[in-house]
Short mmCIF file of C-alpha atoms and ligand atoms in Angstrom, two decimals:
data_model
loop_
_atom_site.label_atom_id
_atom_site.label_comp_id
_atom_site.label_asym_id
_atom_site.label_seq_id
_atom_site.Cartn_x
_atom_site.Cartn_y
_atom_site.Cartn_z
CA MET A 1154 42.06 -40.81 26.34
CA ILE A 1155 40.07 -40.96 23.14
CA GLU A 1156 41.40 -39.20 20.08
CA THR A 1157 40.87 -39.20 16.35
CA ASP A 1158 42.27 -36.90 13.68
CA LEU A 1159 39.37 -34.63 12.85
CA ILE A 1160 36.25 -33.09 14.33
CA TRP A 1161 33.51 -31.37 12.39
CA HIS A 1162 32.99 -27.95 13.93
CA ASN A 1163 30.51 -25.40 12.53
CA GLY A 1164 30.84 -26.68 9.00
CA GLU A 1165 34.58 -27.27 8.91
CA PHE A 1166 36.84 -30.23 9.52
CA VAL A 1167 39.32 -29.20 12.21
CA ALA A 1168 42.12 -31.05 13.95
CA TRP A 1169 41.09 -32.79 17.20
CA GLU A 1170 43.23 -30.43 19.30
CA ASP A 1171 41.78 -27.34 17.62
CA ALA A 1172 38.12 -28.16 18.31
CA LYS A 1173 37.76 -25.68 21.20
CA VAL A 1174 35.18 -23.31 22.68
CA HIS A 1175 35.45 -20.14 24.76
CA VAL A 1176 35.04 -20.43 28.56
CA LEU A 1177 32.04 -18.11 28.31
CA THR A 1178 30.21 -20.50 25.99
CA HIS A 1179 26.56 -20.28 27.08
CA GLY A 1180 26.05 -24.05 27.06
CA LEU A 1181 28.96 -24.57 29.42
CA HIS A 1182 27.33 -22.38 32.07
CA TYR A 1183 23.66 -23.26 31.71
CA GLY A 1184 23.60 -26.65 29.98
CA THR A 1185 21.92 -25.15 26.93
CA GLY A 1186 22.88 -27.84 24.47
CA VAL A 1187 21.32 -30.88 22.87
CA PHE A 1188 23.17 -33.94 21.69
CA GLU A 1189 22.94 -37.44 20.31
CA GLY A 1190 24.78 -40.70 20.77
CA ILE A 1191 24.91 -42.81 17.62
CA ARG A 1192 26.92 -45.84 16.58
CA CYS A 1193 28.52 -46.83 13.30
CA TYR A 1194 29.20 -50.55 12.75
CA GLU A 1195 31.58 -52.38 10.46
CA THR A 1196 29.31 -54.46 8.25
CA ALA A 1197 29.92 -56.72 5.24
CA ARG A 1198 28.82 -53.80 3.06
CA GLY A 1199 31.12 -51.30 4.77
CA PRO A 1200 30.68 -48.93 7.72
CA ALA A 1201 27.00 -48.34 8.47
CA ILE A 1202 25.26 -46.05 10.95
CA PHE A 1203 22.39 -47.51 12.94
CA ARG A 1204 19.15 -45.51 12.54
CA HIS A 1205 21.11 -42.40 11.69
CA LEU A 1206 18.15 -40.33 10.52
CA ASP A 1207 16.11 -41.24 13.59
CA HIS A 1208 18.91 -39.92 15.78
CA LEU A 1209 19.33 -36.73 13.76
CA ASP A 1210 15.57 -36.16 13.77
CA ARG A 1211 15.63 -36.50 17.54
CA LEU A 1212 18.51 -34.00 17.71
CA GLU A 1213 16.47 -31.50 15.71
CA ARG A 1214 13.42 -32.14 17.89
CA SER A 1215 15.43 -31.72 21.11
CA ALA A 1216 16.78 -28.43 19.76
CA LYS A 1217 13.30 -27.13 18.94
CA LEU A 1218 12.07 -27.98 22.43
CA TYR A 1219 14.72 -25.60 23.76
CA TYR A 1220 13.92 -22.96 21.12
CA MET A 1221 17.11 -23.62 19.18
CA GLU A 1222 17.07 -23.46 15.40
CA LEU A 1223 19.79 -25.74 14.01
CA PRO A 1224 21.87 -23.88 11.40
CA TYR A 1225 22.20 -27.12 9.39
CA THR A 1226 19.62 -29.45 7.96
CA VAL A 1227 19.44 -33.08 9.01
CA GLU A 1228 20.71 -34.03 5.54
CA GLN A 1229 23.73 -31.72 5.87
CA LEU A 1230 24.57 -33.28 9.24
CA ARG A 1231 24.16 -36.77 7.79
CA VAL A 1232 26.53 -36.07 4.90
CA ALA A 1233 29.04 -34.32 7.19
CA THR A 1234 29.04 -37.36 9.52
CA HIS A 1235 29.75 -39.73 6.63
CA GLU A 1236 32.67 -37.62 5.48
CA LEU A 1237 34.00 -37.29 9.03
CA ILE A 1238 34.02 -41.07 9.50
CA LEU A 1239 35.76 -41.60 6.16
CA ARG A 1240 38.32 -38.85 6.73
CA ASN A 1241 39.17 -40.34 10.13
CA GLY A 1242 39.57 -43.75 8.52
CA LEU A 1243 37.17 -45.42 10.96
CA ASN A 1244 35.15 -48.56 10.25
CA SER A 1245 33.19 -48.51 13.47
CA CYS A 1246 32.79 -45.71 15.99
CA TYR A 1247 30.56 -43.79 18.36
CA ILE A 1248 29.18 -40.54 16.93
CA ARG A 1249 28.46 -37.51 19.11
CA PRO A 1250 26.75 -34.57 17.42
CA ILE A 1251 26.12 -31.66 19.77
CA ALA A 1252 24.33 -28.35 19.18
CA TYR A 1253 24.73 -25.71 21.84
CA ARG A 1254 24.36 -22.04 22.59
CA GLY A 1255 27.77 -20.58 21.94
CA TYR A 1256 29.82 -17.61 23.03
CA GLY A 1257 28.56 -14.02 22.95
CA HIS A 1258 25.75 -13.60 25.46
CA MET A 1259 25.56 -14.42 29.14
CA GLY A 1260 22.42 -14.53 31.28
CA LEU A 1261 19.54 -16.92 31.22
CA ASN A 1262 17.92 -15.71 28.03
CA PRO A 1263 19.82 -17.76 25.45
CA LEU A 1264 17.93 -16.56 22.41
CA GLU A 1265 20.63 -14.10 21.31
CA ALA A 1266 23.48 -16.57 21.74
CA PRO A 1267 24.60 -18.29 18.52
CA VAL A 1268 23.79 -21.96 17.93
CA GLU A 1269 26.95 -23.92 17.22
CA VAL A 1270 27.17 -27.49 16.04
CA SER A 1271 30.00 -29.99 16.36
CA ILE A 1272 30.30 -33.67 15.52
CA ALA A 1273 32.94 -35.94 17.02
CA VAL A 1274 33.57 -39.60 16.23
CA TRP A 1275 35.77 -42.02 18.12
CA PRO A 1276 36.12 -45.77 18.68
CA TRP A 1277 34.17 -46.64 21.83
CA GLY A 1278 34.07 -50.14 23.26
CA ASN A 1279 31.48 -51.73 25.49
CA TYR A 1280 29.93 -48.97 27.64
CA LEU A 1281 29.22 -51.26 30.60
CA GLY A 1282 32.18 -53.55 29.95
CA ASP A 1283 32.59 -56.81 28.02
CA GLU A 1284 31.90 -58.74 31.19
CA GLY A 1285 28.69 -56.79 31.81
CA THR A 1286 27.44 -57.49 28.32
CA ARG A 1287 28.21 -61.17 28.72
CA ASP A 1288 27.35 -61.94 32.35
CA GLY A 1289 25.07 -59.05 33.28
CA ILE A 1290 25.57 -55.98 35.46
CA ARG A 1291 24.66 -55.09 39.04
CA ALA A 1292 22.24 -52.19 39.43
CA LYS A 1293 20.91 -50.13 42.33
CA VAL A 1294 17.64 -48.25 42.55
CA SER A 1295 18.72 -44.65 42.91
CA SER A 1296 17.71 -42.23 45.64
CA TRP A 1297 17.54 -39.63 42.85
CA GLU A 1298 14.22 -39.27 41.05
CA ARG A 1299 14.21 -39.15 37.25
CA ILE A 1300 13.50 -35.61 35.98
CA SER A 1301 9.85 -35.11 35.16
CA SER A 1302 8.00 -32.96 32.67
CA ARG A 1303 7.00 -30.71 35.55
CA SER A 1304 10.47 -29.21 35.52
CA LEU A 1305 12.21 -30.33 32.32
CA ILE A 1306 11.53 -32.22 29.11
CA PRO A 1307 12.45 -35.89 29.66
CA GLN A 1308 12.03 -36.69 25.94
CA ALA A 1309 14.65 -34.10 24.97
CA LYS A 1310 18.28 -35.17 24.98
CA ALA A 1311 19.59 -31.94 26.45
CA SER A 1312 22.97 -31.45 28.10
CA GLY A 1313 21.73 -29.80 31.32
CA GLN A 1314 19.26 -32.59 31.93
CA TYR A 1315 22.13 -35.02 32.30
CA LEU A 1316 23.06 -33.66 35.73
CA ASN A 1317 20.23 -35.92 36.90
CA SER A 1318 21.91 -38.96 35.32
CA VAL A 1319 25.32 -37.87 36.62
CA LEU A 1320 24.12 -37.75 40.25
CA ALA A 1321 22.47 -41.15 39.95
CA LYS A 1322 25.51 -42.69 38.25
CA ILE A 1323 27.94 -41.35 40.86
CA GLU A 1324 25.75 -42.63 43.68
CA SER A 1325 25.57 -46.12 42.18
CA VAL A 1326 29.28 -46.36 41.37
CA LYS A 1327 30.34 -45.10 44.81
CA ALA A 1328 28.06 -47.73 46.37
CA GLY A 1329 29.81 -50.43 44.32
CA TYR A 1330 27.22 -51.02 41.58
CA ASP A 1331 27.54 -50.68 37.83
CA GLU A 1332 24.43 -48.68 37.05
CA ALA A 1333 21.53 -46.73 38.59
CA ILE A 1334 17.82 -47.36 38.06
CA LEU A 1335 15.81 -44.18 38.47
CA LEU A 1336 12.17 -44.08 39.59
CA ASP A 1337 9.82 -41.37 38.35
CA GLU A 1338 7.87 -38.82 40.38
CA ARG A 1339 5.19 -41.46 41.08
CA GLY A 1340 7.77 -43.91 42.39
CA LEU A 1341 7.46 -46.14 39.32
CA VAL A 1342 10.42 -47.39 37.31
CA ALA A 1343 11.62 -44.94 34.66
CA GLU A 1344 15.03 -45.89 33.24
CA CYS A 1345 18.76 -45.95 33.96
CA SER A 1346 21.29 -43.14 33.82
CA GLY A 1347 21.85 -43.76 30.09
CA GLU A 1348 19.70 -46.75 29.11
CA ASN A 1349 16.06 -47.81 28.91
CA LEU A 1350 14.94 -50.80 30.97
CA PHE A 1351 12.96 -53.97 30.20
CA THR A 1352 11.66 -56.74 32.46
CA VAL A 1353 10.67 -60.29 31.51
CA ARG A 1354 8.26 -62.38 33.58
CA ASP A 1355 6.66 -65.64 32.47
CA GLY A 1356 7.87 -64.90 28.94
CA VAL A 1357 6.12 -61.50 28.75
CA ILE A 1358 8.28 -58.43 28.22
CA ALA A 1359 7.40 -55.10 29.86
CA THR A 1360 9.00 -51.68 29.66
CA PRO A 1361 7.99 -48.33 31.18
CA SER A 1362 5.94 -46.15 28.84
CA GLN A 1363 6.56 -42.53 27.83
CA SER A 1364 4.52 -41.28 30.80
CA ALA A 1365 7.32 -42.47 33.12
CA GLY A 1366 9.46 -39.58 31.84
CA ILE A 1367 11.85 -41.77 29.89
CA LEU A 1368 13.99 -40.80 26.95
CA ASP A 1369 12.23 -42.22 23.89
CA GLY A 1370 15.15 -44.51 23.15
CA ILE A 1371 15.79 -45.51 19.57
CA ASN A 1372 17.22 -48.85 20.66
CA ARG A 1373 14.21 -49.33 22.94
CA ARG A 1374 11.94 -49.01 19.92
CA SER A 1375 14.19 -51.30 17.88
CA VAL A 1376 14.24 -54.02 20.53
CA ILE A 1377 10.45 -53.77 20.99
CA GLN A 1378 10.04 -54.35 17.25
CA ILE A 1379 12.54 -57.22 17.13
CA ALA A 1380 10.89 -58.89 20.13
CA ARG A 1381 7.43 -58.59 18.58
CA ASP A 1382 8.75 -59.89 15.26
CA LEU A 1383 10.06 -62.90 17.19
CA GLY A 1384 6.59 -63.48 18.61
CA TYR A 1385 7.04 -62.11 22.13
CA THR A 1386 4.41 -59.99 23.82
CA VAL A 1387 5.83 -56.58 24.73
CA LEU A 1388 3.84 -54.29 27.00
CA GLU A 1389 4.60 -50.59 27.44
CA ARG A 1390 3.14 -50.03 30.88
CA ASP A 1391 3.81 -48.95 34.47
CA VAL A 1392 6.53 -51.05 36.11
CA THR A 1393 6.85 -51.04 39.90
CA ARG A 1394 10.04 -51.33 41.90
CA SER A 1395 8.96 -54.66 43.35
CA GLU A 1396 8.51 -56.04 39.84
CA LEU A 1397 12.23 -55.53 39.34
CA TYR A 1398 12.93 -57.94 42.17
CA LEU A 1399 10.30 -60.44 41.00
CA ALA A 1400 11.27 -60.43 37.33
CA ASP A 1401 12.79 -63.52 35.71
CA GLU A 1402 15.01 -61.27 33.60
CA VAL A 1403 15.89 -57.58 33.33
CA PHE A 1404 17.90 -55.97 30.57
CA LEU A 1405 18.86 -52.50 29.37
CA THR A 1406 19.09 -50.92 25.93
CA GLY A 1407 20.92 -47.86 24.65
CA THR A 1408 23.26 -46.77 21.90
CA ALA A 1409 26.41 -46.84 24.02
CA ALA A 1410 25.41 -49.93 26.03
CA GLU A 1411 23.59 -51.81 23.20
CA LEU A 1412 21.74 -54.62 25.06
CA VAL A 1413 23.00 -55.45 28.52
CA PRO A 1414 21.57 -58.03 30.95
CA VAL A 1415 21.05 -57.05 34.60
CA ARG A 1416 21.96 -59.89 36.93
CA GLU A 1417 21.42 -58.19 40.29
CA ILE A 1418 19.25 -55.33 41.56
CA ASP A 1419 19.64 -53.99 45.13
CA ASP A 1420 21.56 -57.18 45.97
CA HIS A 1421 18.72 -59.45 44.84
CA GLY A 1422 19.71 -61.86 42.09
CA VAL A 1423 17.50 -61.31 39.05
CA GLY A 1424 15.95 -64.69 38.16
CA ALA A 1425 18.72 -67.24 38.37
CA GLY A 1426 21.28 -64.45 38.86
CA GLU A 1427 22.55 -64.76 35.32
CA PRO A 1428 21.29 -63.60 31.90
CA GLY A 1429 18.09 -65.42 30.98
CA GLU A 1430 16.89 -67.05 27.79
CA VAL A 1431 14.77 -64.18 26.43
CA THR A 1432 17.56 -61.68 27.06
CA ARG A 1433 20.04 -63.92 25.23
CA VAL A 1434 17.73 -64.40 22.25
CA LEU A 1435 17.06 -60.67 21.97
CA GLN A 1436 20.69 -59.72 22.50
CA ARG A 1437 21.74 -62.00 19.64
CA ALA A 1438 19.02 -60.74 17.30
CA PHE A 1439 19.72 -57.12 18.19
CA LEU A 1440 23.48 -57.45 17.66
CA ASP A 1441 22.76 -59.08 14.30
CA ALA A 1442 20.62 -56.07 13.33
CA LEU A 1443 23.25 -53.56 14.51
CA ASN A 1444 26.05 -55.30 12.65
CA GLY A 1445 24.14 -55.70 9.39
CA ARG A 1446 23.84 -59.49 9.70
CA SER A 1447 20.06 -59.45 9.57
CA GLU A 1448 18.39 -59.00 6.16
CA ARG A 1449 15.16 -58.02 7.82
CA TYR A 1450 16.55 -54.91 9.48
CA LEU A 1451 19.00 -53.71 6.83
CA GLU A 1452 16.80 -50.66 6.26
CA TRP A 1453 17.89 -49.43 9.69
CA LEU A 1454 21.46 -49.00 8.45
CA ASP A 1455 22.74 -45.87 6.76
CA LEU A 1456 25.75 -46.99 4.71
CA VAL A 1457 28.65 -44.55 4.97
CA VAL A 1458 29.50 -43.33 1.49
CA ALA A 1459 31.85 -40.69 0.12
CA PRO A 1460 30.06 -37.49 -0.91
CA ALA A 1461 29.03 -37.56 -4.58
CA VAL A 1462 31.33 -35.64 -6.96
CA GLY A 1463 30.01 -32.09 -7.10
CA GLY A 1464 27.95 -32.90 -4.02
CA GLN A 1465 28.07 -31.00 -0.82
CA ALA A 1466 31.28 -32.16 0.81
CA VAL A 1467 31.31 -29.48 3.49
CA PRO A 1468 27.82 -28.21 4.29
CA GLU A 1469 27.30 -24.46 4.25
CA ARG A 1470 25.77 -22.88 7.32
CA ALA A 1471 22.09 -22.30 6.70
CA SER A 1472 22.30 -18.94 8.46
CA ALA A 1473 25.59 -17.07 8.45
N1 PPE B 2471 17.89 -43.00 28.49
C1 PPE B 2471 18.87 -42.08 28.65
C2 PPE B 2471 18.79 -41.14 29.79
C3 PPE B 2471 19.92 -42.03 27.73
O1 PPE B 2471 20.88 -41.12 27.87
C4 PPE B 2471 19.96 -42.96 26.66
C5 PPE B 2471 21.10 -42.93 25.68
C6 PPE B 2471 18.91 -43.89 26.52
C7 PPE B 2471 17.89 -43.88 27.46
C8 PPE B 2471 18.82 -44.83 25.37
O2 PPE B 2471 18.51 -44.12 24.18
P1 PPE B 2471 18.95 -44.63 22.74
O3 PPE B 2471 20.43 -44.52 22.66
O4 PPE B 2471 18.24 -43.71 21.79
O5 PPE B 2471 18.47 -46.02 22.62
N2 PPE B 2471 22.35 -42.63 26.28
C9 PPE B 2471 23.43 -42.16 25.45
C10 PPE B 2471 24.46 -41.47 26.29
C11 PPE B 2471 25.62 -42.25 26.80
C12 PPE B 2471 26.70 -41.34 27.32
O6 PPE B 2471 27.44 -41.74 28.22
O7 PPE B 2471 26.85 -40.22 26.83
C13 PPE B 2471 23.97 -43.27 24.56
O8 PPE B 2471 23.72 -44.44 24.81
O9 PPE B 2471 24.61 -42.93 23.56
#
């Protein structure tokens, strides 16, 4: 069980065990919440959050797509997160901000229900295991189709949407695999239950584009940039299922997973059945960027600092 001392809940720092909601919380019944997954790394210059503002901007955008007005500004959430990490005495951690329709109104119109915001931080190791990160994972193409923009908003990181990922993940785990690869409504590759996907063939990197209904992953964008900076060609284009089997290399990116090689898909070895050269090069460069070891990408890191004296230690709610 994960546990740290404090959680930030509607503008206050509360003890872990006191961060509770009512059973009639709207978001619990209808999935009316939006969230983020962010990581803070221990760097030579202190704890630093990878692309913090990009994540908080996406949180705000996800909220707007579901007609939720966040009662805090991005800057207030940024400062609150810094203080939460410091107060919990953490050097590296996973960060989970969530905004959701709270208690007070039932029924499918959520507009009268209050918008509540919480932020939790906790140490979280390798999402797909140390072994997976090192040797690669085994994936299965899911029988579940990735949600499309005909019924939901794939680019939004909304709680209810994750039932799709949950079904795919359960199916893959019960079948003995580590992760699920979801196809889109056209039968083309979209992404995994919680990661974006890349293929490598003849040295060229390809990844499904936004039209495949993917989450616009922040690590996906980062790895595309790093790969191009290293001189690789990266194409955002349609990727077919058969290309997965024919690829020399396949790897996944995400905040929780970071960069993970895929060594097997539907019981076909990918390439030589072990992480390939391009994957290794990118994994090393990406981990250097995350951990603040790369001068070139230092601007992606938001150094965790104590709130300035007289500054806003505990953000006020924008609307009472
Ligand atoms: N697709 C999905 C569906 C997804 O949930 C994630 C993040 C990504 C792609 C990669 O996005 P980004 O982190 O911005 O590069 N998945 C989060 C949830 C993990 C969880 O178990 O919860 C994460 O990695 O934090």
